[in-house]
mmCIF file of C-alpha atoms and ligand atoms in Angstrom:
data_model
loop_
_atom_site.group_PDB
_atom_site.id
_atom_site.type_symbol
_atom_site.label_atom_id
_atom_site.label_comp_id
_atom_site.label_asym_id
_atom_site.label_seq_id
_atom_site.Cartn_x
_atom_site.Cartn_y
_atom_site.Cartn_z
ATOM 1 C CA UNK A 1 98.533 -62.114 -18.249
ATOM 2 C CA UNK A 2 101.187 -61.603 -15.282
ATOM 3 C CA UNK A 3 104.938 -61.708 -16.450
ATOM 4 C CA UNK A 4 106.424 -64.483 -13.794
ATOM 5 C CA UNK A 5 109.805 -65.047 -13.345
ATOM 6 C CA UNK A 6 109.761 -67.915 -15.994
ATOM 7 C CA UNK A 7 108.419 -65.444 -18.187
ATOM 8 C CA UNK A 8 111.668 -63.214 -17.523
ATOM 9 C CA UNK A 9 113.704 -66.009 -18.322
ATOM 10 C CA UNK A 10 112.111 -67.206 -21.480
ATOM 11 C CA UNK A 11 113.041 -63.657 -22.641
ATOM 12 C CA UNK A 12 116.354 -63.410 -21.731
ATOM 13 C CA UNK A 13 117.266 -67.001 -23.309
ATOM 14 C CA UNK A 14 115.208 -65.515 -26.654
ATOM 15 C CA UNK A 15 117.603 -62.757 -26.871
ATOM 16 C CA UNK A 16 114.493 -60.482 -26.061
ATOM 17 C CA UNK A 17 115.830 -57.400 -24.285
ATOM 18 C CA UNK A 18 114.129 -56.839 -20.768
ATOM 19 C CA UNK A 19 112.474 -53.177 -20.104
ATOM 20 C CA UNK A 20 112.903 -52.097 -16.647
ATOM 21 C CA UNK A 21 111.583 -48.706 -14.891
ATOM 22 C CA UNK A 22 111.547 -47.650 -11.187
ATOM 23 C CA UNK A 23 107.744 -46.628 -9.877
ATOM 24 C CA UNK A 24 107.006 -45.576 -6.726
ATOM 25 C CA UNK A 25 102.945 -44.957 -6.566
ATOM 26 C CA UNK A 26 99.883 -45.788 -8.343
ATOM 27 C CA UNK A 27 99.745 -43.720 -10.920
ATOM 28 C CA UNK A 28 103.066 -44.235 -12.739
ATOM 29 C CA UNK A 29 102.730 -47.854 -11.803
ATOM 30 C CA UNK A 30 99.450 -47.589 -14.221
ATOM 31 C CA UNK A 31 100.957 -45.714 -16.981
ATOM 32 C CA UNK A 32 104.003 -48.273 -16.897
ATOM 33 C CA UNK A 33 101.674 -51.540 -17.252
ATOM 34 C CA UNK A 34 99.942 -49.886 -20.084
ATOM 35 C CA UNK A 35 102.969 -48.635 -21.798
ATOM 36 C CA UNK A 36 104.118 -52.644 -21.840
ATOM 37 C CA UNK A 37 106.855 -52.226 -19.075
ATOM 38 C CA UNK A 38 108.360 -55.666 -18.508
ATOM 39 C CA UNK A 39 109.306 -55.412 -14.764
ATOM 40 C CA UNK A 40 109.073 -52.710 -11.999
ATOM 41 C CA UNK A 41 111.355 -51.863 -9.490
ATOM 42 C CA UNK A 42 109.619 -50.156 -6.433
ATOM 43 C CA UNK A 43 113.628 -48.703 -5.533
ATOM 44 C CA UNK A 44 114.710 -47.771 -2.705
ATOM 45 C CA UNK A 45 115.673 -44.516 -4.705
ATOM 46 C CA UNK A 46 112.083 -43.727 -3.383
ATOM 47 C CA UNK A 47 114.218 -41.449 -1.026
ATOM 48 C CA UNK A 48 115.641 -38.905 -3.111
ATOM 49 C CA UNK A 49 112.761 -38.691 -5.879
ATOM 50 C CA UNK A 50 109.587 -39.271 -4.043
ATOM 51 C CA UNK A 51 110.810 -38.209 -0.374
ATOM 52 C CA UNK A 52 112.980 -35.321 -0.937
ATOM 53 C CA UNK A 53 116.063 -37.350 1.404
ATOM 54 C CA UNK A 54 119.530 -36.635 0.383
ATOM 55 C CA UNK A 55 120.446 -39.969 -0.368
ATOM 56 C CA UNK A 56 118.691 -43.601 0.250
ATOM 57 C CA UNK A 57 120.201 -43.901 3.643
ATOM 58 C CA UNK A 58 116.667 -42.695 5.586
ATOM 59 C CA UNK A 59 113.845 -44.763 3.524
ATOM 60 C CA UNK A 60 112.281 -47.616 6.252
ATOM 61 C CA UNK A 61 110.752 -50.625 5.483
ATOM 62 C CA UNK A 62 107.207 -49.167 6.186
ATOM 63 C CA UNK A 63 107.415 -46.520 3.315
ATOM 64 C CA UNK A 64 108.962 -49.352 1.112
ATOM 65 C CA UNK A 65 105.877 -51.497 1.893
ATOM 66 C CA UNK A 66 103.082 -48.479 1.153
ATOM 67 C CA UNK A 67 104.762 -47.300 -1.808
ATOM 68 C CA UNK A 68 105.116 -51.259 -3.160
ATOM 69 C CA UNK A 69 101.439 -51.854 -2.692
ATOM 70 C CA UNK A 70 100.605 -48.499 -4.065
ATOM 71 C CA UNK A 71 102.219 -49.779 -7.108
ATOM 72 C CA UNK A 72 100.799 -53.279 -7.083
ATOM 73 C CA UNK A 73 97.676 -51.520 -7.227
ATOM 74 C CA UNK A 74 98.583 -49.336 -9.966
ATOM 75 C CA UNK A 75 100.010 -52.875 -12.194
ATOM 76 C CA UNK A 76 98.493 -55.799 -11.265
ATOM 77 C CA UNK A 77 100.162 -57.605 -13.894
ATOM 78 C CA UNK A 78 103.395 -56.598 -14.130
ATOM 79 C CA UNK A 79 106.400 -58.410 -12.438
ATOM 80 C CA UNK A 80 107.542 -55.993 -9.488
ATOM 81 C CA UNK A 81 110.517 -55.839 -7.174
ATOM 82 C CA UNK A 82 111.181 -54.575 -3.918
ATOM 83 C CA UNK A 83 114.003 -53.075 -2.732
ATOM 84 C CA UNK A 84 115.137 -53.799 0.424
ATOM 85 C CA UNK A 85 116.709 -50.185 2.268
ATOM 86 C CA UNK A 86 119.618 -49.432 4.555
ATOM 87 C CA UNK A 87 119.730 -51.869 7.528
ATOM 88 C CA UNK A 88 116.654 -53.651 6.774
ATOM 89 C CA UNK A 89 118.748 -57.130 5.996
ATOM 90 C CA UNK A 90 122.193 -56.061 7.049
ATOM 91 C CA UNK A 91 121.591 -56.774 10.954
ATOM 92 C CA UNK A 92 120.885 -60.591 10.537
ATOM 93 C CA UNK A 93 119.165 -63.249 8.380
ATOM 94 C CA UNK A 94 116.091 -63.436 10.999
ATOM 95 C CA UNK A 95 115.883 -59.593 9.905
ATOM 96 C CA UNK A 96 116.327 -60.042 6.384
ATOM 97 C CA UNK A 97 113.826 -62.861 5.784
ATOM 98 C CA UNK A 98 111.146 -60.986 7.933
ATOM 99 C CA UNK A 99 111.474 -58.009 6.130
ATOM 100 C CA UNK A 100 111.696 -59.672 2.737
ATOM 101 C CA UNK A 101 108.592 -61.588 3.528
ATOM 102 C CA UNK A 102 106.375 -58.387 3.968
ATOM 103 C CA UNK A 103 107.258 -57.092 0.341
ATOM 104 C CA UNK A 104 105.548 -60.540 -0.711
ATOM 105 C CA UNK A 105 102.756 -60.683 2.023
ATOM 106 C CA UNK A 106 101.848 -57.267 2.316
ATOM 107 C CA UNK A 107 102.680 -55.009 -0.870
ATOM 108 C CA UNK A 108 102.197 -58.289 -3.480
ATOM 109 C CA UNK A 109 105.616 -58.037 -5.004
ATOM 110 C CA UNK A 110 107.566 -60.833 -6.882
ATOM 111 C CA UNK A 111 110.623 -60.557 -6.155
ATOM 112 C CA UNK A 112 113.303 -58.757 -3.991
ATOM 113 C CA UNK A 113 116.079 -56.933 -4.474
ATOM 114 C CA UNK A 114 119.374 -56.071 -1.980
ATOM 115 C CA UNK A 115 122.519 -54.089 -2.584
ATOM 116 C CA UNK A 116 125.759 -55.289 -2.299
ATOM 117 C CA UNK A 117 128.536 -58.634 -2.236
ATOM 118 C CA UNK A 118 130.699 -60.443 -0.006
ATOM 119 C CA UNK A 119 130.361 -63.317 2.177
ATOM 120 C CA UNK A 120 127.775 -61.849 4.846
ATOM 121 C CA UNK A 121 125.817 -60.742 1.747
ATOM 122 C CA UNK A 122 125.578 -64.134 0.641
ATOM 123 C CA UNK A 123 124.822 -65.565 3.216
ATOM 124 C CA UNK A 124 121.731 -63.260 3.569
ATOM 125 C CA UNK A 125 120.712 -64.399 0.240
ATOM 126 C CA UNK A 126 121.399 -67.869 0.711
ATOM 127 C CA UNK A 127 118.740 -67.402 3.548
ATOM 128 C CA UNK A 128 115.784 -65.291 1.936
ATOM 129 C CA UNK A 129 116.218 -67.757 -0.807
ATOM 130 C CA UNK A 130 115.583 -70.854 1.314
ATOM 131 C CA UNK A 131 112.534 -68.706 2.501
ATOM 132 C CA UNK A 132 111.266 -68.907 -1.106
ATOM 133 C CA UNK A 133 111.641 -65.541 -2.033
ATOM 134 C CA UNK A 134 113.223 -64.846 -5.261
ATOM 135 C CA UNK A 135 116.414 -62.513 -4.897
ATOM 136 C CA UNK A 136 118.041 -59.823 -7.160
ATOM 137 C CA UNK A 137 121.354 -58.557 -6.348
ATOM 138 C CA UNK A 138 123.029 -55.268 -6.653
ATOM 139 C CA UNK A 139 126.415 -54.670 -7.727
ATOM 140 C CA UNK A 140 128.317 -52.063 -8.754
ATOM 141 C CA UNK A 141 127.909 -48.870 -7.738
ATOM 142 C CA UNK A 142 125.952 -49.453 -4.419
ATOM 143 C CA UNK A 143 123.962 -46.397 -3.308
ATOM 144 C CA UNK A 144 123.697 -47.583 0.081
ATOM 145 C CA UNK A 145 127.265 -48.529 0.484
ATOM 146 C CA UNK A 146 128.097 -45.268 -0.925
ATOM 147 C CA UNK A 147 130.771 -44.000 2.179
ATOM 148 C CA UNK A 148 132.648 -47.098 1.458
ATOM 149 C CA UNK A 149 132.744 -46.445 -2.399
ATOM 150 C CA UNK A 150 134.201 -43.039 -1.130
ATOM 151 C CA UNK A 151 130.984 -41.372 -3.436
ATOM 152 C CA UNK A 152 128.230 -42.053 -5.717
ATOM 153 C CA UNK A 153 130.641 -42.812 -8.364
ATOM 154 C CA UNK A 154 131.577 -45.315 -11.278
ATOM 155 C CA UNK A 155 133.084 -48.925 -10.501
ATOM 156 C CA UNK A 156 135.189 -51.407 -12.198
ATOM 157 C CA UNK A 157 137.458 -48.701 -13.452
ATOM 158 C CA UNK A 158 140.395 -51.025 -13.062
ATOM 159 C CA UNK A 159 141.540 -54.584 -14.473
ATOM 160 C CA UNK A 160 141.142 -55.588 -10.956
ATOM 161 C CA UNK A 161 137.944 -53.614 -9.463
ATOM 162 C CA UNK A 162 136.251 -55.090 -13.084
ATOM 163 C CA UNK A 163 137.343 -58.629 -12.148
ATOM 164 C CA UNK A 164 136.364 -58.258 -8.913
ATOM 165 C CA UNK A 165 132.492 -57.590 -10.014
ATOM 166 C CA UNK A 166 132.901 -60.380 -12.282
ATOM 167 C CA UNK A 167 133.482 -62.113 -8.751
ATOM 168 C CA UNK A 168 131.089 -61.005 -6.959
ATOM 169 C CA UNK A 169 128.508 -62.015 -9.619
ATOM 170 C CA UNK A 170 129.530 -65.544 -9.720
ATOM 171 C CA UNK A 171 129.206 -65.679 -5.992
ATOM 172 C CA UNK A 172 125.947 -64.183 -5.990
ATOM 173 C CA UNK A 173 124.577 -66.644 -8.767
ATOM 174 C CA UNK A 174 125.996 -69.384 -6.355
ATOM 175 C CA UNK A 175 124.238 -67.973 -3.250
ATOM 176 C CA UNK A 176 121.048 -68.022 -5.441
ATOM 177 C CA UNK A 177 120.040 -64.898 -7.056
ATOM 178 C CA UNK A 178 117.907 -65.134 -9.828
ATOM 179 C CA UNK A 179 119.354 -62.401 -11.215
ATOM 180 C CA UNK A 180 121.388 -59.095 -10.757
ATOM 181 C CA UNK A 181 121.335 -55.392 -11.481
ATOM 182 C CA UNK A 182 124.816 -54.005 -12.182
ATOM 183 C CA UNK A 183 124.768 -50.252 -11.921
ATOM 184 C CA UNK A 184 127.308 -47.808 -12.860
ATOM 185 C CA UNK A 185 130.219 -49.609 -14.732
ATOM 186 C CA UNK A 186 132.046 -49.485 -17.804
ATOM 187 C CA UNK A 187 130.037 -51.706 -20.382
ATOM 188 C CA UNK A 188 132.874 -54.083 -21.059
ATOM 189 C CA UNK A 189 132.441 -54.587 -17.261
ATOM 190 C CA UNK A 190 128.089 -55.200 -17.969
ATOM 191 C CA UNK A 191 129.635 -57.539 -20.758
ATOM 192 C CA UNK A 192 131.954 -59.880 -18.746
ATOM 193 C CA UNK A 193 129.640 -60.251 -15.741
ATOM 194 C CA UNK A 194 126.916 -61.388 -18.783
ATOM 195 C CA UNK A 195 129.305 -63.535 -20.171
ATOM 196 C CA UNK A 196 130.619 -65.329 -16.970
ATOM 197 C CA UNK A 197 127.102 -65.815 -15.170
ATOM 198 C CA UNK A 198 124.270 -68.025 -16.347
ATOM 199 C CA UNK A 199 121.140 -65.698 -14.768
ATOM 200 C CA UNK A 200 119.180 -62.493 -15.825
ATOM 201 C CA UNK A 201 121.622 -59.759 -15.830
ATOM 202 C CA UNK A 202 120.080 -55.985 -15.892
ATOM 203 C CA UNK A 203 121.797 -52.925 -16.280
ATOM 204 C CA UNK A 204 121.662 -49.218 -15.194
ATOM 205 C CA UNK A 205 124.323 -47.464 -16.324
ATOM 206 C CA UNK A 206 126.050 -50.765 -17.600
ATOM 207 C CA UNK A 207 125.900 -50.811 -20.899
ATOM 208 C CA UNK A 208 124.267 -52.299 -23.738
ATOM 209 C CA UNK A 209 125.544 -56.021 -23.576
ATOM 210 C CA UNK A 210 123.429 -57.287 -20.465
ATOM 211 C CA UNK A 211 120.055 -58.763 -20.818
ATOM 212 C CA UNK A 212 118.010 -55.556 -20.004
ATOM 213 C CA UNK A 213 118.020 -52.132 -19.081
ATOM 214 C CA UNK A 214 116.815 -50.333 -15.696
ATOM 215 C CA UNK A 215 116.262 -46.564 -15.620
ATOM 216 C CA UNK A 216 114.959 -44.410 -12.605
ATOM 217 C CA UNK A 217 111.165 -43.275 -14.428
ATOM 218 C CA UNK A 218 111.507 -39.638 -13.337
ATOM 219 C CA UNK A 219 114.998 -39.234 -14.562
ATOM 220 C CA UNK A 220 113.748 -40.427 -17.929
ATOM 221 C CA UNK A 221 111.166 -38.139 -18.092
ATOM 222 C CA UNK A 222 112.824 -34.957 -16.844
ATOM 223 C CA UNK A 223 110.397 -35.271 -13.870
ATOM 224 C CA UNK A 224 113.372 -35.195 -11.098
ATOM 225 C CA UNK A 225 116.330 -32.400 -11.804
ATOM 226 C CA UNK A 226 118.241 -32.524 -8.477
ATOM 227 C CA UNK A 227 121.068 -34.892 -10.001
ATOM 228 C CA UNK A 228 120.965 -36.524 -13.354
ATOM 229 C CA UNK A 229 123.428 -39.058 -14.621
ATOM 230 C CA UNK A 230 125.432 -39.255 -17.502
ATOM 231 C CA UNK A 231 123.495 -42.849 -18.424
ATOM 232 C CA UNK A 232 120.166 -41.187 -18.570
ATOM 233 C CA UNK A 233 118.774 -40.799 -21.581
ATOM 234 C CA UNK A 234 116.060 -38.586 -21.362
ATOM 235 C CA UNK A 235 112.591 -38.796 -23.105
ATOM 236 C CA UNK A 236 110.403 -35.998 -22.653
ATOM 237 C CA UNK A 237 110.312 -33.089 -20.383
ATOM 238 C CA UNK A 238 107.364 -33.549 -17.860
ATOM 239 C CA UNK A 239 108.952 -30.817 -15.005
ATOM 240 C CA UNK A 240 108.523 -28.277 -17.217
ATOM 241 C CA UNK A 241 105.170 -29.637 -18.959
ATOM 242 C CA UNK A 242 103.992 -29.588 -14.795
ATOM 243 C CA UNK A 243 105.740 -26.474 -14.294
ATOM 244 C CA UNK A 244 103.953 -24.573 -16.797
ATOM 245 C CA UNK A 245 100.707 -25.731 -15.868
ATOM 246 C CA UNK A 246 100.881 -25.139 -12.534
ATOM 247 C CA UNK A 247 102.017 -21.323 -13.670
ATOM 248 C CA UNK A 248 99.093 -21.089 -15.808
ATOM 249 C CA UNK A 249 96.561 -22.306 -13.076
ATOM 250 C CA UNK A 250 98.168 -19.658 -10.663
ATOM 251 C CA UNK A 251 97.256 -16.526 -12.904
ATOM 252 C CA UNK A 252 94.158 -17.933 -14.137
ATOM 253 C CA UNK A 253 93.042 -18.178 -10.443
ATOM 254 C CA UNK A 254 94.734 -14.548 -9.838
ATOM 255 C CA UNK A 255 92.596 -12.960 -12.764
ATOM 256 C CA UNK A 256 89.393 -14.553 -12.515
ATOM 257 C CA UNK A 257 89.707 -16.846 -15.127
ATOM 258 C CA UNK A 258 89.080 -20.067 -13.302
ATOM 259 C CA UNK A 259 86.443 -21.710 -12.835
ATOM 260 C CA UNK A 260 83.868 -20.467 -15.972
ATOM 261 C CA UNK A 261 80.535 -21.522 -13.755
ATOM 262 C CA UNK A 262 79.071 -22.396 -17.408
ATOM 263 C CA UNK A 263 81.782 -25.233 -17.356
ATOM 264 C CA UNK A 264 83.247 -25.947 -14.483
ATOM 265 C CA UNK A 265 80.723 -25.597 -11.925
ATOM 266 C CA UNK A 266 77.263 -27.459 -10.661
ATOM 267 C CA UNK A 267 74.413 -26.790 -12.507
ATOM 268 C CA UNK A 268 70.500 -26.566 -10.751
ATOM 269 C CA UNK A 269 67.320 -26.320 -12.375
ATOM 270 C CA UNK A 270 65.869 -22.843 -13.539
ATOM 271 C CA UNK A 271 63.007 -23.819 -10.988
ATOM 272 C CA UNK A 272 65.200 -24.548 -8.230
ATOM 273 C CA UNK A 273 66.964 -21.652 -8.430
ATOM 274 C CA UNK A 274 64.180 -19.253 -8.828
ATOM 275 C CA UNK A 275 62.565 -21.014 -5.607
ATOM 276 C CA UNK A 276 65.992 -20.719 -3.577
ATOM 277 C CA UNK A 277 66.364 -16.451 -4.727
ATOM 278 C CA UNK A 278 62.647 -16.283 -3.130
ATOM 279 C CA UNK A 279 63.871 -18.398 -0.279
ATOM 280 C CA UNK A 280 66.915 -16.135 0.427
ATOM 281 C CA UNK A 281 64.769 -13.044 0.633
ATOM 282 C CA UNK A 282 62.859 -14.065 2.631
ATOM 283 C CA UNK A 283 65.262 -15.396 5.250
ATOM 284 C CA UNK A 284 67.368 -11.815 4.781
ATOM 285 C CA UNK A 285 64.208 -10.287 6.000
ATOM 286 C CA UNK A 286 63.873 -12.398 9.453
HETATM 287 O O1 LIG B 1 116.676 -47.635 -5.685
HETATM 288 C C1 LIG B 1 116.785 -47.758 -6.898
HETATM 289 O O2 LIG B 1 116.007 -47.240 -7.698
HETATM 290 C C2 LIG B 1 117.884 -48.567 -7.386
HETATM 291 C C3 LIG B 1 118.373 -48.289 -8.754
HETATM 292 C C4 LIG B 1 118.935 -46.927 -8.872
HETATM 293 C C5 LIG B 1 119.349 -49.288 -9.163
HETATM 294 O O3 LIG B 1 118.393 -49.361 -6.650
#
C-alpha cells in the first residue's frame, strides 16, 4: 500500500530510519519501489545527471513535470517529491503555488520540495502550504543558491553559520514544512537541527543523527562520475558494468557475431520459405 505522509511520520516517531533516493525516469523509479525505497525525490539534480547541465541552474518546470510523472509511473506506491528548480517559486507566491500545484495535478507527486531560508522563503511556504500542498525545505548547502554560498561547498562550519541552520530550521517548521532535507553539514550540525525541530528531518551529507538519509541514485551506484562527493557511499559499479557491455556489443556487431539468426532472429515455416525462394526467382526473372 502507498507510504503517505502519516506513514513517514509514524516512522520517524518509531525510531525507524527513513530511506531516501533521487529518480528521475521510469525505470529506476521501478527498481526503487521494488527494492522497498521509502520516499523518492524526483531532484532537481535532474540537470547535471540526467541532462548533462553544469549545474541545476537550467532545469524548467516542464522537464521537472515529465520526469516526475515518468517516475510516478515507474512507483505508483511510493511517496515522491518534487523539486521545485531555479526561479520557479522565487518570483512570487502566485508563481510558487501554480507551479507547485502541477507537481500534484500533473506528475502525481506527494509532496514538494524548495531550496533555501529567510523571510521571503517563508513566506513562499507559508503560501503553498495554505494551498494544501505539503512542503519540504532545503537547507544547507543550497545548489541553487550556490553563487551566494561562494561554491558548492560545506555549511555550518562555524559556531555561528551552525546556529544559524539551527535557525533557519525552526523558522521553516513555523512557516509549515513538514519536513526538511539538510545537505552538506557537519553531523553535529544534522544533530542540533534534529534536536531543536519537532518534524521529519533527512539528511544528505548530514550525518547519521537525523531521521533519514537521501542519496543521489546514480552517485550510489557509480552510474554518474562527473563529480562525486565525499558523503557518497558507493554500492556497486553500474558505469563500468554499462560500459563494458556496450564495448562488447560494439565488436560483436564489428565481427559478425551479433545477431545468431538461430536465436535472435524471426523464424518462418520450412513451407513458407521454400514458397518465397520459388517466388523470388521468379520475380528476378521479370
Ligand atoms: O536535486 C536534488 O537531487 C537535491 C538533492 C541533491 C538534495 O536537491
Amino acid at each position: 500500500m502507498k507510504k503517505s505522509v502519516n506513514d513517514i511520520r509514524q516512522m520517524v516517531k518509531d525510531g525507524e530510519k527513513i530511506s531516501f533516493l533521487t529518480s528521475y525516469d521510469y525505470l529506476t523509479a521501478k527498481y526503487e519501489e521494488r527494492a522497498g525505497i521509502d520516499m523518492i525525490l524526483v531532484g532537481d539534480s535532474l540537470g547535471n545527471v540526467e541532462l548533462g547541465y553544469d549545474s541545476t541552474i537550467p532545469v524548467i518546470m516542464d522537464e521537472m513535470i515529465s520526469h516526475a510523472s515518468s517516475v510516478r509511473r515507474g512507483a505508483p506506491n511510493t511517496f515522491i517529491i518534487g523539486d521545485m528548480p531555479y526561479m520557479s517559486y522565487q518570483i512570487s507566491n502566485e508563481m510558487a503555488i501554480m507551479n507547485a500545484g502541477r507537481f500534484i495535478k500533473e506528475s502525481r507527486c506527494d509532496a514538494i520540495k524548495l531550496e533555501g531560508a529567510g523571510e521571503q522563503i517563508c513566506e513562499r511556504v507559508r503560501a503553498i502550504v495554505g494551498a494544501g500542498i505539503l512542503v519540504m525545505g532545503h537547507i544547507g548547502l543550497t545548489p541553487q543558491f550556490t553563487a551566494q554560498l561562494g561554491g558548492l561547498k560545506a555549511q555550518g562550519k562555524t559556531a555561528e553559520a551552525a546556529w544559524r541552520l539551527v535557525e533557519e530550521a525552526r523558522k521553516l517548521e513555523e512557516a509549515g514544512c513538514w519536513a526538511i532535507l539538510v545537505e552538506g553539514v557537519p553531523a553535529i550540525v544534522g544533530k542540533a537541527i534534529k534536536e531543536n525541530t519537532t518534524i521529519p528531518i533527512l539528511g544528505i551529507g548530514a550525518g547519521s543523527h537525523v531521521d533519514g538519509q537521501l542519496i543521489i541514485y546514480a552517485d550510489m551506484i557509480g552510474y554518474y562520475d562527473d563529480f562525486t562527493p565525499k558523503f557518497v557511499k558507493q554500492y556497486c559499479n553500474v558505469g563500468e558494468i554499462v560500459q563494458k557491455a556496450f564495448e562488447e556489443y560494439i565488436s560483436d556487431v564489428k565481427e559478425c557475431q551479433f545477431p545468431d539468426d538461430n536465436v535472435h532472429a524471426y523464424k518462418i515455416k520450412q513451407e513458407e520459405a521454400d514458397r518465397f525462394e520459388e517466388l523470388l526467382k521468379e520475380k528476378k526473372g521479370k
